[in-house]
Structures are given as C-alpha cells and as structure tokens.
PDB file of C-alpha atoms in Angstrom:
ATOM      1  CA  GLY E   1     -29.857  54.884  45.601  1.00  0.00           C
ATOM      2  CA  SER E   2     -28.919  53.892  41.701  1.00  0.00           C
ATOM      3  CA  ARG E   3     -25.580  51.858  41.565  1.00  0.00           C
ATOM      4  CA  VAL E   4     -23.166  51.745  38.806  1.00  0.00           C
ATOM      5  CA  GLY E   5     -20.894  48.616  38.860  1.00  0.00           C
ATOM      6  CA  VAL E   6     -17.371  48.724  37.265  1.00  0.00           C
ATOM      7  CA  ASP E   7     -15.067  46.096  36.509  1.00  0.00           C
ATOM      8  CA  ALA E   8     -12.043  47.507  38.960  1.00  0.00           C
ATOM      9  CA  ARG E   9      -9.478  45.515  37.540  1.00  0.00           C
ATOM     10  CA  LEU E  10      -9.707  47.743  34.655  1.00  0.00           C
ATOM     11  CA  HIS E  11      -9.222  50.687  36.529  1.00  0.00           C
ATOM     12  CA  SER E  12      -6.991  52.730  38.497  1.00  0.00           C
ATOM     13  CA  LEU E  13      -7.305  53.275  42.381  1.00  0.00           C
ATOM     14  CA  GLU E  14      -7.428  56.861  41.989  1.00  0.00           C
ATOM     15  CA  TRP E  15      -9.875  56.976  39.164  1.00  0.00           C
ATOM     16  CA  TYR E  16     -12.253  54.463  41.120  1.00  0.00           C
ATOM     17  CA  ARG E  17     -12.203  56.784  44.414  1.00  0.00           C
ATOM     18  CA  LYS E  18     -12.925  60.057  41.805  1.00  0.00           C
ATOM     19  CA  THR E  19     -15.666  58.429  40.332  1.00  0.00           C
ATOM     20  CA  GLU E  20     -16.797  57.211  43.779  1.00  0.00           C
ATOM     21  CA  GLN E  21     -16.914  60.726  44.914  1.00  0.00           C
ATOM     22  CA  THR E  22     -18.546  61.865  41.405  1.00  0.00           C
ATOM     23  CA  LEU E  23     -21.637  59.207  41.846  1.00  0.00           C
ATOM     24  CA  ALA E  24     -21.884  60.112  45.813  1.00  0.00           C
ATOM     25  CA  ALA E  25     -22.869  63.380  45.226  1.00  0.00           C
ATOM     26  CA  ALA E  26     -25.837  62.542  43.093  1.00  0.00           C
ATOM     27  CA  GLN E  27     -26.626  59.510  45.637  1.00  0.00           C
ATOM     28  CA  ILE E  28     -25.636  56.727  43.307  1.00  0.00           C
ATOM     29  CA  GLY E  29     -23.109  53.617  44.472  1.00  0.00           C
ATOM     30  CA  LEU E  30     -20.611  52.389  42.903  1.00  0.00           C
ATOM     31  CA  LEU E  31     -19.831  48.803  42.564  1.00  0.00           C
ATOM     32  CA  SER E  32     -17.088  46.897  42.512  1.00  0.00           C
ATOM     33  CA  LEU E  33     -18.298  43.690  40.552  1.00  0.00           C
ATOM     34  CA  ALA E  34     -16.457  40.145  41.170  1.00  0.00           C
ATOM     35  CA  GLU E  35     -17.045  39.138  37.610  1.00  0.00           C
ATOM     36  CA  ASN E  36     -17.150  41.561  34.169  1.00  0.00           C
ATOM     37  CA  PRO E  37     -20.700  40.880  32.273  1.00  0.00           C
ATOM     38  CA  ILE E  38     -18.979  40.943  29.133  1.00  0.00           C
ATOM     39  CA  ASP E  39     -16.641  38.703  30.233  1.00  0.00           C
ATOM     40  CA  LEU E  40     -19.373  36.368  31.191  1.00  0.00           C
ATOM     41  CA  HIS E  41     -20.494  36.484  27.917  1.00  0.00           C
ATOM     42  CA  TRP E  42     -17.333  36.928  25.383  1.00  0.00           C
ATOM     43  CA  GLN E  43     -17.864  33.268  23.386  1.00  0.00           C
ATOM     44  CA  GLU E  44     -14.794  33.467  21.042  1.00  0.00           C
ATOM     45  CA  ARG E  45     -12.327  35.320  23.233  1.00  0.00           C
ATOM     46  CA  PRO E  46      -8.924  34.453  22.271  1.00  0.00           C
ATOM     47  CA  ALA E  47      -6.979  32.709  24.740  1.00  0.00           C
ATOM     48  CA  PRO E  48      -4.077  34.407  27.135  1.00  0.00           C
ATOM     49  CA  SER E  49      -0.552  33.979  25.666  1.00  0.00           C
ATOM     50  CA  SER E  50       1.288  31.485  26.724  1.00  0.00           C
ATOM     51  CA  ALA E  51       4.498  32.429  25.049  1.00  0.00           C
ATOM     52  CA  PRO E  52       7.322  32.215  27.009  1.00  0.00           C
ATOM     53  CA  ALA E  53       8.875  35.284  28.793  1.00  0.00           C
ATOM     54  CA  ARG E  54      12.014  36.505  27.328  1.00  0.00           C
ATOM     55  CA  LEU E  55      15.126  37.030  29.577  1.00  0.00           C
ATOM     56  CA  PHE E  56      17.156  40.283  29.106  1.00  0.00           C
ATOM     57  CA  ALA E  57      20.344  40.076  30.245  1.00  0.00           C
ATOM     58  CA  GLU E  58      22.288  43.063  32.384  1.00  0.00           C
ATOM     59  CA  THR E  59      24.359  44.079  30.023  1.00  0.00           C
ATOM     60  CA  ILE E  60      21.483  44.737  27.609  1.00  0.00           C
ATOM     61  CA  ALA E  61      19.274  46.239  30.943  1.00  0.00           C
ATOM     62  CA  GLY E  62      21.899  48.113  32.478  1.00  0.00           C
ATOM     63  CA  GLU E  63      21.032  46.573  35.998  1.00  0.00           C
ATOM     64  CA  SER E  64      20.259  43.158  37.445  1.00  0.00           C
ATOM     65  CA  SER E  65      16.785  42.993  38.707  1.00  0.00           C
ATOM     66  CA  PRO E  66      18.389  41.902  42.255  1.00  0.00           C
ATOM     67  CA  SER E  67      19.902  45.478  42.535  1.00  0.00           C
ATOM     68  CA  LYS E  68      16.919  46.992  41.098  1.00  0.00           C
ATOM     69  CA  ARG E  69      14.608  45.363  43.748  1.00  0.00           C
ATOM     70  CA  GLN E  70      17.395  45.808  46.424  1.00  0.00           C
ATOM     71  CA  ARG E  71      17.280  49.828  45.626  1.00  0.00           C
ATOM     72  CA  ILE E  72      13.348  50.147  45.768  1.00  0.00           C
ATOM     73  CA  ALA E  73      13.419  47.540  48.637  1.00  0.00           C
ATOM     74  CA  THR E  74      15.866  50.318  50.559  1.00  0.00           C
ATOM     75  CA  GLN E  75      13.021  52.890  49.691  1.00  0.00           C
ATOM     76  CA  LEU E  76      10.560  50.633  51.177  1.00  0.00           C
ATOM     77  CA  ARG E  77      12.320  50.313  54.404  1.00  0.00           C
ATOM     78  CA  ALA E  78      12.983  54.173  54.406  1.00  0.00           C
ATOM     79  CA  SER E  79       9.743  54.803  54.297  1.00  0.00           C
ATOM     80  CA  SER E  80       8.397  52.117  56.827  1.00  0.00           C
ATOM     81  CA  ALA E  81       6.880  50.488  54.162  1.00  0.00           C
ATOM     82  CA  ASP E  82       6.463  46.248  54.356  1.00  0.00           C
ATOM     83  CA  ALA E  83       5.772  45.461  50.603  1.00  0.00           C
ATOM     84  CA  LEU E  84       5.039  47.585  47.331  1.00  0.00           C
ATOM     85  CA  LEU E  85       2.392  46.234  44.959  1.00  0.00           C
ATOM     86  CA  LEU E  86       3.185  46.054  40.868  1.00  0.00           C
ATOM     87  CA  THR E  87       0.334  45.821  38.766  1.00  0.00           C
ATOM     88  CA  GLN E  88       1.573  47.564  35.733  1.00  0.00           C
ATOM     89  CA  ASN E  89       3.364  45.171  33.262  1.00  0.00           C
ATOM     90  CA  GLU E  90       5.817  47.389  32.291  1.00  0.00           C
ATOM     91  CA  SER E  91       7.197  48.202  35.410  1.00  0.00           C
ATOM     92  CA  ILE E  92       7.164  44.597  36.551  1.00  0.00           C
ATOM     93  CA  ASN E  93       8.940  43.998  33.037  1.00  0.00           C
ATOM     94  CA  TRP E  94      11.170  46.172  33.958  1.00  0.00           C
ATOM     95  CA  LEU E  95      12.499  45.305  37.280  1.00  0.00           C
ATOM     96  CA  LEU E  96      12.563  41.531  36.450  1.00  0.00           C
ATOM     97  CA  ASN E  97      14.216  42.313  33.231  1.00  0.00           C
ATOM     98  CA  ILE E  98      12.154  40.573  31.154  1.00  0.00           C
ATOM     99  CA  ARG E  99       9.627  41.227  28.186  1.00  0.00           C
ATOM    100  CA  GLY E 100       7.043  39.376  25.996  1.00  0.00           C
ATOM    101  CA  SER E 101       4.554  39.349  23.244  1.00  0.00           C
ATOM    102  CA  ASP E 102       1.167  39.371  25.452  1.00  0.00           C
ATOM    103  CA  ILE E 103       0.425  42.567  24.517  1.00  0.00           C
ATOM    104  CA  PRO E 104       0.734  43.401  20.621  1.00  0.00           C
ATOM    105  CA  ALA E 105       2.827  46.488  19.691  1.00  0.00           C
ATOM    106  CA  LEU E 106       4.000  46.348  23.763  1.00  0.00           C
ATOM    107  CA  PRO E 107       7.171  43.825  24.478  1.00  0.00           C
ATOM    108  CA  VAL E 108       5.523  42.628  28.110  1.00  0.00           C
ATOM    109  CA  VAL E 109       4.187  39.473  29.557  1.00  0.00           C
ATOM    110  CA  ASN E 110       1.370  39.744  31.829  1.00  0.00           C
ATOM    111  CA  ALA E 111       2.049  39.486  35.607  1.00  0.00           C
ATOM    112  CA  PHE E 112       1.292  40.536  38.962  1.00  0.00           C
ATOM    113  CA  ALA E 113       4.022  40.993  41.537  1.00  0.00           C
ATOM    114  CA  ILE E 114       5.107  42.720  45.173  1.00  0.00           C
ATOM    115  CA  LEU E 115       8.071  43.231  46.172  1.00  0.00           C
ATOM    116  CA  TYR E 116       8.973  43.374  50.051  1.00  0.00           C
ATOM    117  CA  SER E 117      11.115  45.558  52.117  1.00  0.00           C
ATOM    118  CA  ASN E 118      13.993  42.560  52.111  1.00  0.00           C
ATOM    119  CA  ALA E 119      14.314  42.558  48.218  1.00  0.00           C
ATOM    120  CA  ALA E 120      12.611  39.037  48.184  1.00  0.00           C
ATOM    121  CA  LEU E 121       9.804  39.308  45.380  1.00  0.00           C
ATOM    122  CA  ASP E 122       6.226  37.463  44.728  1.00  0.00           C
ATOM    123  CA  LEU E 123       5.817  36.944  40.823  1.00  0.00           C
ATOM    124  CA  PHE E 124       2.310  35.940  39.801  1.00  0.00           C
ATOM    125  CA  ILE E 125       2.545  34.375  36.103  1.00  0.00           C
ATOM    126  CA  GLU E 126       1.699  31.089  34.856  1.00  0.00           C
ATOM    127  CA  PRO E 127       4.908  29.197  35.835  1.00  0.00           C
ATOM    128  CA  SER E 128       4.950  27.055  32.885  1.00  0.00           C
ATOM    129  CA  ARG E 129       6.499  30.761  30.767  1.00  0.00           C
ATOM    130  CA  LEU E 130       9.528  31.149  32.565  1.00  0.00           C
ATOM    131  CA  ASP E 131      12.040  28.674  31.381  1.00  0.00           C
ATOM    132  CA  CYS E 132      15.004  27.025  33.780  1.00  0.00           C
ATOM    133  CA  GLN E 133      17.224  30.050  33.251  1.00  0.00           C
ATOM    134  CA  PHE E 134      15.273  32.391  35.204  1.00  0.00           C
ATOM    135  CA  SER E 135      15.899  31.596  38.602  1.00  0.00           C
ATOM    136  CA  THR E 136      19.427  32.312  37.924  1.00  0.00           C
ATOM    137  CA  HIS E 137      18.652  34.936  36.021  1.00  0.00           C
ATOM    138  CA  VAL E 138      16.571  37.406  38.725  1.00  0.00           C
ATOM    139  CA  GLY E 139      18.436  35.940  41.856  1.00  0.00           C
ATOM    140  CA  ASN E 140      17.018  33.379  44.578  1.00  0.00           C
ATOM    141  CA  ASP E 141      14.772  35.746  46.416  1.00  0.00           C
ATOM    142  CA  VAL E 142      12.164  35.418  43.917  1.00  0.00           C
ATOM    143  CA  SER E 143       8.758  32.813  44.323  1.00  0.00           C
ATOM    144  CA  VAL E 144       6.323  32.262  41.061  1.00  0.00           C
ATOM    145  CA  TYR E 145       2.797  31.570  41.778  1.00  0.00           C
ATOM    146  CA  PRO E 146       0.196  31.239  39.176  1.00  0.00           C
ATOM    147  CA  ALA E 147      -1.769  34.314  38.932  1.00  0.00           C
ATOM    148  CA  GLU E 148      -5.080  33.119  40.632  1.00  0.00           C
ATOM    149  CA  LYS E 149      -3.087  32.817  43.795  1.00  0.00           C
ATOM    150  CA  LEU E 150      -2.892  36.702  43.979  1.00  0.00           C
ATOM    151  CA  ASN E 151      -6.113  36.999  45.916  1.00  0.00           C
ATOM    152  CA  ASP E 152      -4.307  34.729  48.645  1.00  0.00           C
ATOM    153  CA  VAL E 153      -1.529  36.796  48.922  1.00  0.00           C
ATOM    154  CA  LEU E 154      -3.140  39.686  49.167  1.00  0.00           C
ATOM    155  CA  GLN E 155      -5.063  38.441  52.049  1.00  0.00           C
ATOM    156  CA  ARG E 156      -2.434  37.163  54.273  1.00  0.00           C
ATOM    157  CA  LEU E 157      -0.842  40.858  53.783  1.00  0.00           C
ATOM    158  CA  GLY E 158      -4.044  42.170  55.334  1.00  0.00           C
ATOM    159  CA  GLU E 159      -4.334  39.802  57.672  1.00  0.00           C
ATOM    160  CA  ASP E 160      -0.872  40.646  58.869  1.00  0.00           C
ATOM    161  CA  MET E 161      -1.324  44.253  58.751  1.00  0.00           C
ATOM    162  CA  LEU E 162       1.657  45.138  56.390  1.00  0.00           C
ATOM    163  CA  ARG E 163       1.840  48.500  55.178  1.00  0.00           C
ATOM    164  CA  VAL E 164       1.746  48.105  51.410  1.00  0.00           C
ATOM    165  CA  TRP E 165       2.824  50.643  49.174  1.00  0.00           C
ATOM    166  CA  LEU E 166       0.931  51.405  45.532  1.00  0.00           C
ATOM    167  CA  ASP E 167       0.531  53.787  42.922  1.00  0.00           C
ATOM    168  CA  SER E 168      -3.242  55.280  43.043  1.00  0.00           C
ATOM    169  CA  ALA E 169      -2.396  56.628  39.449  1.00  0.00           C
ATOM    170  CA  SER E 170      -1.660  53.231  38.316  1.00  0.00           C
ATOM    171  CA  THR E 171      -2.396  50.053  40.394  1.00  0.00           C
ATOM    172  CA  ASN E 172      -5.737  48.741  39.775  1.00  0.00           C
ATOM    173  CA  ALA E 173      -8.627  49.604  42.054  1.00  0.00           C
ATOM    174  CA  ALA E 174      -9.456  46.088  42.233  1.00  0.00           C
ATOM    175  CA  CYS E 175      -6.382  45.084  44.345  1.00  0.00           C
ATOM    176  CA  ALA E 176      -6.246  48.009  46.384  1.00  0.00           C
ATOM    177  CA  LEU E 177      -9.687  47.611  47.725  1.00  0.00           C
ATOM    178  CA  GLN E 178      -8.565  43.753  48.408  1.00  0.00           C
ATOM    179  CA  LEU E 179      -5.706  45.301  49.974  1.00  0.00           C
ATOM    180  CA  GLN E 180      -7.935  47.494  52.199  1.00  0.00           C
ATOM    181  CA  GLN E 181     -10.579  44.944  53.026  1.00  0.00           C
ATOM    182  CA  TYR E 182      -8.077  42.628  54.556  1.00  0.00           C
ATOM    183  CA  GLY E 183      -6.580  45.290  56.569  1.00  0.00           C
ATOM    184  CA  ALA E 184      -3.525  45.961  55.352  1.00  0.00           C
TER     185      ALA E 184
END
C-alpha cells in the first residue's frame, strides 16, 4: 500500500511505465508529483538561461526548418497522427535550426514543441529569447508561447481527442501522462 513519488518531468514515459509495473508487483504505487520537493527547498538555485537562441542558416544546417517540418508532417499524416510531441531539446533545436547555451557543453536552447500534421509548430520558450529574425528563419507556421502554456495546449489536444505521436523512450512522462489524462 505504499507509494513512491517521482517528478515525472525527469523520467521518460518508458521508464515510468516499467517502474510502475515493477512497483505494482510489490503492491507499491507510483505517484507523479505536481511539484518536485527538491525544487521547493532549493534556495540558491541558478536562474534559467535567458541567453538568446542562435539561428543556424540553412547553408550550415543543410536543410530549412520548413522543409524538415514538412517531411515529418508527411509521416504524421501517413500514420494517421495529428501531432508530434517533442520534449527533447536536441530534436527541437535540430528541427528549428537553432542552438543555445542553456546546458553547459551541449549547445541547445531548452524548449518544448508540438508539430502538427500540417507542418505548423507550437514552440514553448520564453519569447524574448528569440530575435526579430526568428519568424523569417523558421517560416510562417511557427507559433511561440511561454513554456507555462504547454499544459494548456496539451489539454486542448486531449479535449479535441487528437492522435499524438511521441517517443516513449525520450518523451518525459509528465507530458505523456497529461495527454493521456486529457483524452489524447
């Protein structure tokens, strides 16, 4: 009857499901916590990076962001999926041809994204981190929202009963569980 609490944002959906099964065999529940207890007590936590995202030209990246999004959107439609949830910075940065300095020794910008089957994309990042060239760089079909709006969009996807693709080995469990809870 015991329960183990975890911050599901820090674990993949695959890890969460396997751990849930392992604990259930011992009659222990797995609980996704709304807030990480360590975060609540970390007094001198460094502020998240506010450094601007760097734009990589198509000549350096090898392919434009609209072209990459269109290729993946074609796969989504072929699989009868409405959207793709991206929670890995490397994938998002590759898709948008951007880089950053949010993680030491890894040139990425922290963000979340949802790519739709029509190649439109919702990007969740502090808008002030993107310069005025960003919309020209990525094309017209990219909407930018503050990161705290992600849950609202996940809820809308669920309410609209959309079919959302995700990689259970890399998508964080919190987002995947929210989608499931909302009905996606």
